[in-house]
Coordinates of C-alpha atoms in Angstrom, one line a residue:
M10 CA 0.6 15.6 -3.6
K11 CA 2.3 18.6 -5.5
S12 CA 5.6 16.7 -5.6
L13 CA 3.8 13.5 -7.0
T14 CA 2.1 15.6 -9.7
L15 CA 5.4 17.2 -10.7
L16 CA 7.1 13.8 -10.8
T17 CA 4.4 12.3 -12.9
T18 CA 4.4 15.3 -15.3
L19 CA 8.2 15.1 -15.6
F20 CA 8.0 11.3 -16.3
L21 CA 5.4 11.7 -19.0
T22 CA 7.3 14.6 -20.6
V23 CA 10.5 12.5 -20.8
A24 CA 8.5 9.5 -22.1
S25 CA 6.9 11.6 -24.8
S26 CA 10.3 12.9 -25.9
Y27 CA 11.8 9.4 -26.1
T28 CA 8.7 8.2 -28.0
L29 CA 9.0 10.9 -30.6
H30 CA 12.8 10.3 -30.9
A31 CA 12.2 6.6 -31.5
Q32 CA 9.8 6.9 -34.4
D33 CA 12.4 6.4 -37.0
R34 CA 14.0 3.4 -35.3
K35 CA 13.7 -0.1 -36.5
I36 CA 10.8 -2.3 -35.3
T37 CA 12.0 -5.7 -34.3
V38 CA 10.3 -9.0 -33.5
P39 CA 10.7 -9.5 -29.8
S40 CA 11.5 -12.7 -27.9
K41 CA 8.5 -14.8 -27.1
F42 CA 8.9 -15.1 -23.4
Y43 CA 10.3 -12.7 -20.7
V44 CA 10.5 -12.4 -16.9
K45 CA 10.5 -9.2 -15.0
I46 CA 11.3 -8.2 -11.4
A47 CA 10.2 -4.8 -10.1
G48 CA 10.0 -2.7 -7.0
G49 CA 8.4 0.6 -6.4
Y50 CA 6.5 2.9 -4.0
F51 CA 2.9 4.1 -4.2
F52 CA 1.2 7.2 -2.9
S53 CA -2.4 7.2 -1.7
V54 CA -5.1 8.9 -3.8
F55 CA -8.8 9.4 -3.2
P56 CA -8.5 9.2 0.7
G57 CA -11.5 8.2 2.6
E58 CA -12.6 7.8 6.2
F59 CA -10.9 5.0 8.1
P60 CA -13.0 2.2 9.6
K61 CA -13.8 2.1 13.3
V62 CA -11.4 0.4 15.8
G63 CA -13.9 -1.5 17.9
S64 CA -16.3 1.0 19.4
Y65 CA -13.9 3.9 18.6
E66 CA -14.7 6.1 15.7
P67 CA -11.9 7.2 13.3
H68 CA -11.5 10.5 15.1
D69 CA -8.6 12.5 16.6
E70 CA -10.3 13.8 19.7
R71 CA -9.2 15.8 22.8
K72 CA -11.3 15.9 25.9
E73 CA -11.2 17.5 29.4
Y74 CA -12.4 16.0 32.6
N75 CA -13.7 18.3 35.4
S76 CA -13.1 16.7 38.7
S77 CA -15.4 19.1 40.5
T78 CA -18.5 18.2 38.4
G79 CA -17.5 14.8 37.2
T80 CA -18.2 15.8 33.6
T81 CA -16.1 15.3 30.4
T82 CA -16.1 17.8 27.7
T83 CA -14.9 17.5 24.1
V84 CA -12.4 20.3 23.3
S85 CA -11.5 19.4 19.8
E86 CA -12.3 16.7 17.3
K87 CA -11.5 15.9 13.7
V88 CA -12.2 13.0 11.3
L89 CA -9.2 10.8 10.4
T90 CA -9.0 10.1 6.6
G91 CA -6.5 8.5 4.4
S92 CA -5.8 5.3 2.4
Y93 CA -3.8 2.2 2.6
G94 CA -2.6 2.8 -0.9
A95 CA 0.6 4.4 0.2
G96 CA 3.4 1.8 0.6
A97 CA 6.1 -0.3 -1.0
R98 CA 5.5 -3.1 -3.5
G99 CA 7.7 -5.7 -5.2
G100 CA 6.8 -8.3 -7.8
L101 CA 7.7 -11.0 -10.3
S102 CA 6.1 -11.0 -13.7
F103 CA 5.9 -13.6 -16.5
G104 CA 5.2 -12.3 -20.1
W105 CA 4.5 -13.7 -23.5
N106 CA 4.7 -11.6 -26.7
I107 CA 1.9 -12.5 -29.0
N108 CA 3.5 -10.4 -31.7
Q109 CA 5.7 -7.3 -31.9
Y110 CA 2.9 -5.1 -30.6
I111 CA 1.0 -7.0 -28.0
A112 CA 2.0 -9.0 -25.0
V113 CA 0.2 -10.6 -22.1
E114 CA 1.6 -10.6 -18.5
A115 CA 0.9 -12.4 -15.3
A116 CA 2.4 -10.7 -12.2
F117 CA 2.6 -11.7 -8.6
N118 CA 3.2 -8.9 -6.1
Y119 CA 3.8 -8.4 -2.4
Y120 CA 2.6 -5.1 -0.9
H121 CA 3.2 -3.5 2.5
S122 CA 1.5 -0.2 3.3
K123 CA 2.7 2.5 5.6
K124 CA 1.2 2.8 9.1
N125 CA -1.9 5.0 9.4
L126 CA -3.3 6.6 12.5
M127 CA -6.9 5.2 12.8
T128 CA -8.1 6.6 16.1
R129 CA -6.8 8.8 18.9
E130 CA -8.6 10.0 22.0
V131 CA -6.8 12.0 24.7
T132 CA -8.4 13.1 28.0
V133 CA -6.7 15.6 30.3
L134 CA -7.6 17.1 33.7
A135 CA -9.4 20.4 33.1
G136 CA -7.2 23.4 33.7
S137 CA -4.0 21.4 33.5
S138 CA -1.9 19.3 31.1
T139 CA -2.2 16.2 33.3
E140 CA -3.2 13.3 31.0
L141 CA -5.8 11.0 32.5
G142 CA -6.4 8.7 29.6
R143 CA -5.2 8.0 26.0
I144 CA -6.2 5.5 23.3
E145 CA -4.3 5.4 20.0
S146 CA -4.5 2.9 17.2
H147 CA -2.4 2.5 14.1
G148 CA -3.0 0.1 11.2
Y149 CA -1.2 -1.2 8.1
V150 CA -1.9 -3.7 5.3
N151 CA 0.1 -6.7 4.0
A152 CA -1.1 -8.3 0.7
I153 CA -0.2 -10.6 -2.1
D154 CA -2.0 -10.2 -5.4
F155 CA -2.1 -11.7 -8.9
A156 CA -2.2 -9.1 -11.7
P157 CA -3.0 -10.3 -15.2
G158 CA -2.6 -7.7 -17.9
V159 CA -2.2 -6.8 -21.6
V160 CA 0.8 -4.8 -22.8
I161 CA 0.7 -2.7 -26.0
H162 CA 3.9 -1.2 -27.4
P163 CA 5.2 -0.1 -30.8
G164 CA 8.1 -2.6 -30.7
F165 CA 11.0 -0.1 -31.2
A166 CA 14.5 -1.7 -31.1
K167 CA 16.0 0.8 -28.7
V168 CA 13.7 2.8 -26.4
D169 CA 10.3 1.2 -26.4
P170 CA 7.3 2.8 -24.6
Y171 CA 4.3 0.7 -23.6
V172 CA 0.9 0.8 -22.0
R173 CA -0.4 -1.9 -19.7
V174 CA -4.0 -2.5 -18.5
G175 CA -5.4 -5.3 -16.5
L176 CA -7.0 -6.6 -13.3
V177 CA -5.7 -7.1 -9.7
V178 CA -6.9 -10.1 -7.8
P179 CA -5.8 -10.3 -4.2
L180 CA -4.7 -13.8 -3.2
W181 CA -4.0 -13.0 0.5
G182 CA -4.2 -10.0 2.6
E183 CA -4.7 -8.6 6.1
L184 CA -5.2 -5.3 7.9
K185 CA -3.2 -5.3 11.2
I186 CA -4.2 -2.9 13.9
H187 CA -2.2 -2.2 17.1
T188 CA -3.8 -0.2 19.9
D189 CA -2.1 1.2 23.1
A190 CA -4.3 2.7 25.8
N191 CA -3.9 3.9 29.4
Q192 CA -6.3 5.4 31.9
T193 CA -6.0 6.9 35.4
G194 CA -8.9 6.8 37.8
S195 CA -9.8 6.9 41.5
A196 CA -11.7 4.5 43.8
V197 CA -12.2 3.6 47.4
V198 CA -10.8 0.2 48.7
G199 CA -11.4 -0.8 52.3
G200 CA -12.4 2.7 53.2
S201 CA -9.2 4.2 51.8
P202 CA -8.9 6.3 48.6
V203 CA -6.8 4.7 45.9
V204 CA -5.6 5.5 42.4
T205 CA -6.1 3.0 39.5
K206 CA -3.8 3.0 36.5
T207 CA -4.7 0.7 33.6
T208 CA -2.6 0.0 30.5
I209 CA -3.8 -2.0 27.5
S210 CA -1.9 -3.3 24.5
R211 CA -4.0 -5.0 21.8
D212 CA -3.3 -6.5 18.3
E213 CA -6.0 -7.3 15.8
R214 CA -6.1 -8.8 12.4
V215 CA -8.8 -8.1 9.9
D216 CA -9.3 -10.5 7.0
P217 CA -10.8 -9.3 3.7
N218 CA -13.5 -10.7 1.4
V219 CA -12.5 -11.7 -2.2
T220 CA -12.4 -8.7 -4.5
V221 CA -11.1 -7.6 -7.9
G222 CA -9.4 -4.4 -8.7
F223 CA -8.0 -2.5 -11.8
Q224 CA -4.4 -1.6 -12.9
G225 CA -3.1 0.7 -15.5
A226 CA 0.5 1.7 -16.3
F227 CA 2.6 3.7 -18.7
G228 CA 6.3 2.9 -19.0
I229 CA 9.5 2.8 -21.1
V230 CA 11.9 -0.1 -21.7
F231 CA 15.7 0.5 -22.2
P232 CA 17.8 -2.4 -23.5
V233 CA 21.1 -2.7 -21.6
A234 CA 22.4 -6.1 -22.9
A235 CA 21.5 -8.8 -25.5
K236 CA 18.8 -10.3 -23.4
L237 CA 18.4 -7.8 -20.6
D238 CA 16.3 -4.6 -20.3
V239 CA 15.7 -1.9 -17.7
F240 CA 12.2 -0.4 -17.4
V241 CA 10.6 2.4 -15.5
E242 CA 6.9 3.0 -15.3
T243 CA 4.1 5.0 -13.5
E244 CA 1.2 2.9 -12.4
Y245 CA -2.3 3.4 -11.0
R246 CA -4.2 0.8 -9.0
N247 CA -7.7 0.8 -7.6
I248 CA -8.5 -2.1 -5.2
P249 CA -11.5 -1.6 -2.9
V250 CA -11.5 -4.2 -0.1
R251 CA -14.3 -4.9 2.4
S252 CA -13.8 -6.7 5.8
K253 CA -14.9 -10.3 6.3
K254 CA -13.8 -11.2 9.9
K255 CA -11.5 -9.9 12.7
E256 CA -9.5 -11.7 15.4
V257 CA -7.7 -10.2 18.4
T258 CA -4.3 -11.9 18.2
A259 CA -2.6 -10.4 21.3
Y260 CA -4.0 -8.7 24.4
D261 CA -2.5 -7.5 27.7
E262 CA -4.4 -5.4 30.3
T263 CA -2.8 -4.5 33.6
T264 CA -4.4 -2.4 36.3
N265 CA -2.3 -1.2 39.3
I266 CA -4.1 -0.1 42.4
I267 CA -2.0 2.5 44.1
S268 CA -2.4 3.9 47.7
S269 CA -3.2 7.6 47.6
T270 CA -1.3 8.2 50.8
T271 CA 1.9 6.2 50.3
G272 CA 2.0 6.0 46.5
Q273 CA 2.8 2.3 46.6
V274 CA 1.2 -0.4 44.5
I275 CA -1.1 -2.4 46.8
A276 CA -2.6 -4.8 44.2
T277 CA -2.3 -5.7 40.5
Q278 CA -5.0 -7.1 38.3
H279 CA -4.2 -8.7 34.9
R280 CA -6.3 -9.8 32.0
G281 CA -4.8 -11.5 29.0
L282 CA -5.9 -13.0 25.7
A283 CA -7.0 -16.3 27.3
D284 CA -9.4 -14.3 29.6
M285 CA -11.3 -12.8 26.7
S286 CA -14.6 -14.3 25.6
T287 CA -15.1 -15.7 22.1
A288 CA -17.2 -12.7 21.3
E289 CA -14.5 -10.3 22.3
R290 CA -11.8 -12.1 20.4
H291 CA -13.7 -12.9 17.2
T292 CA -15.8 -10.6 15.0
E293 CA -17.8 -11.5 11.9
Y294 CA -18.9 -8.5 9.7
Q295 CA -22.3 -8.1 8.3
T296 CA -23.9 -5.7 5.9
T297 CA -26.8 -5.0 8.3
L298 CA -27.1 -5.4 12.0
D299 CA -30.5 -6.5 13.4
Q300 CA -32.0 -8.1 16.5
N301 CA -30.4 -11.4 15.6
S302 CA -26.9 -10.0 15.5
N303 CA -24.5 -10.7 18.4
T304 CA -23.9 -7.1 19.6
P305 CA -22.8 -5.7 22.9
V306 CA -25.2 -5.4 25.9
S307 CA -22.9 -3.9 28.5
Q308 CA -19.4 -2.9 29.4
S309 CA -17.3 -2.8 32.6
G310 CA -14.0 -1.2 32.2
A311 CA -12.4 -2.7 29.0
K312 CA -14.5 -5.9 29.3
V313 CA -17.4 -6.0 26.9
T314 CA -20.4 -8.4 27.4
Y315 CA -22.4 -9.5 24.3
K316 CA -25.7 -11.2 23.8
D317 CA -23.8 -14.5 23.5
D318 CA -20.3 -14.4 24.8
N319 CA -19.6 -17.9 23.4
K320 CA -20.1 -16.9 19.7
P321 CA -18.3 -14.5 17.5
S322 CA -19.7 -10.9 17.7
N323 CA -21.1 -9.0 14.8
D324 CA -20.2 -5.6 13.4
L325 CA -20.9 -3.6 10.3
K326 CA -18.7 -4.2 7.3
S327 CA -16.0 -1.6 6.7
Y328 CA -14.2 -0.7 3.5
I329 CA -10.7 0.3 2.7
N330 CA -8.8 1.0 -0.6
I331 CA -5.3 -0.4 -1.1
G332 CA -4.8 1.2 -4.5
G333 CA -2.7 4.2 -5.3
L334 CA -0.5 6.0 -7.8
G335 CA 3.2 5.3 -7.9
G336 CA 6.3 4.3 -9.8
N337 CA 8.2 1.1 -10.5
V338 CA 11.7 0.3 -11.6
G339 CA 12.9 -3.1 -12.7
L340 CA 14.7 -5.5 -14.9
R341 CA 13.4 -7.7 -17.8
W342 CA 15.1 -10.8 -19.1
R343 CA 14.1 -12.0 -22.6
F344 CA 14.3 -15.7 -23.6

């Protein structure tokens, strides 16, 4: 965050210097239309707590299992916070100069966030480093948005600073979550002790509700040819997004039953996406859960049973922010 602050301060200092130097330069009437392409990277600001992944809270937790007493104790736990505002963005903008001071723009942008750790739970055997179980989930956002804005600039012929303000309307987006889990346990099969080892790989897609965000930017345009400019800018975006529905898009669960005496696999059980109920695969989010909501009633291993397994389950709405503070560099063609 210190490096981002330093970068922003340096950018504003240089911009102010150019602005002052350009005060005596000739003001020109710009071309009516222009097209811009840009790319940049954004850093997350105002991090918050991540949403839950199924029944797992956004925590990084370490537990110990005591085989003598059969109890599990939490050794350490911390809340996972962050934002999906950190990531790369590229876009195409169309602009129209109303006069030499004001222009309107319409931009279409594609955004891809970095991966975030959303939950992690590790269980070890007490008194050792032997890992008995682990669940770990990472998520990232893809989005396409429409960003209309108003650009105000002094209209200098050479170096021309500008300010842009406007809205951000997401046209499409998704939060993708990948979870890997494994668990080691023990059981008795046919009077003989066995070891069970289960591994799970799961992919989920969360679709958002329609929302509107805010954008603001400060930049400088440098002409490099008769109809071509280069521009750099620092931009802030704030786009709160709430969940609408979720679908499990891939699922693989494999349990190997291993003989405790020979160490050989004596049986394998498999559960895939087609074996999941409608309630396990599909979730519809609600502001409030009540007695009419389709919520879990029991669980056996990784399989969850709901009030009605043939209908989508219900869960509480979650919120994420895909806004951030970053910088863009691009080209502008004037017509």
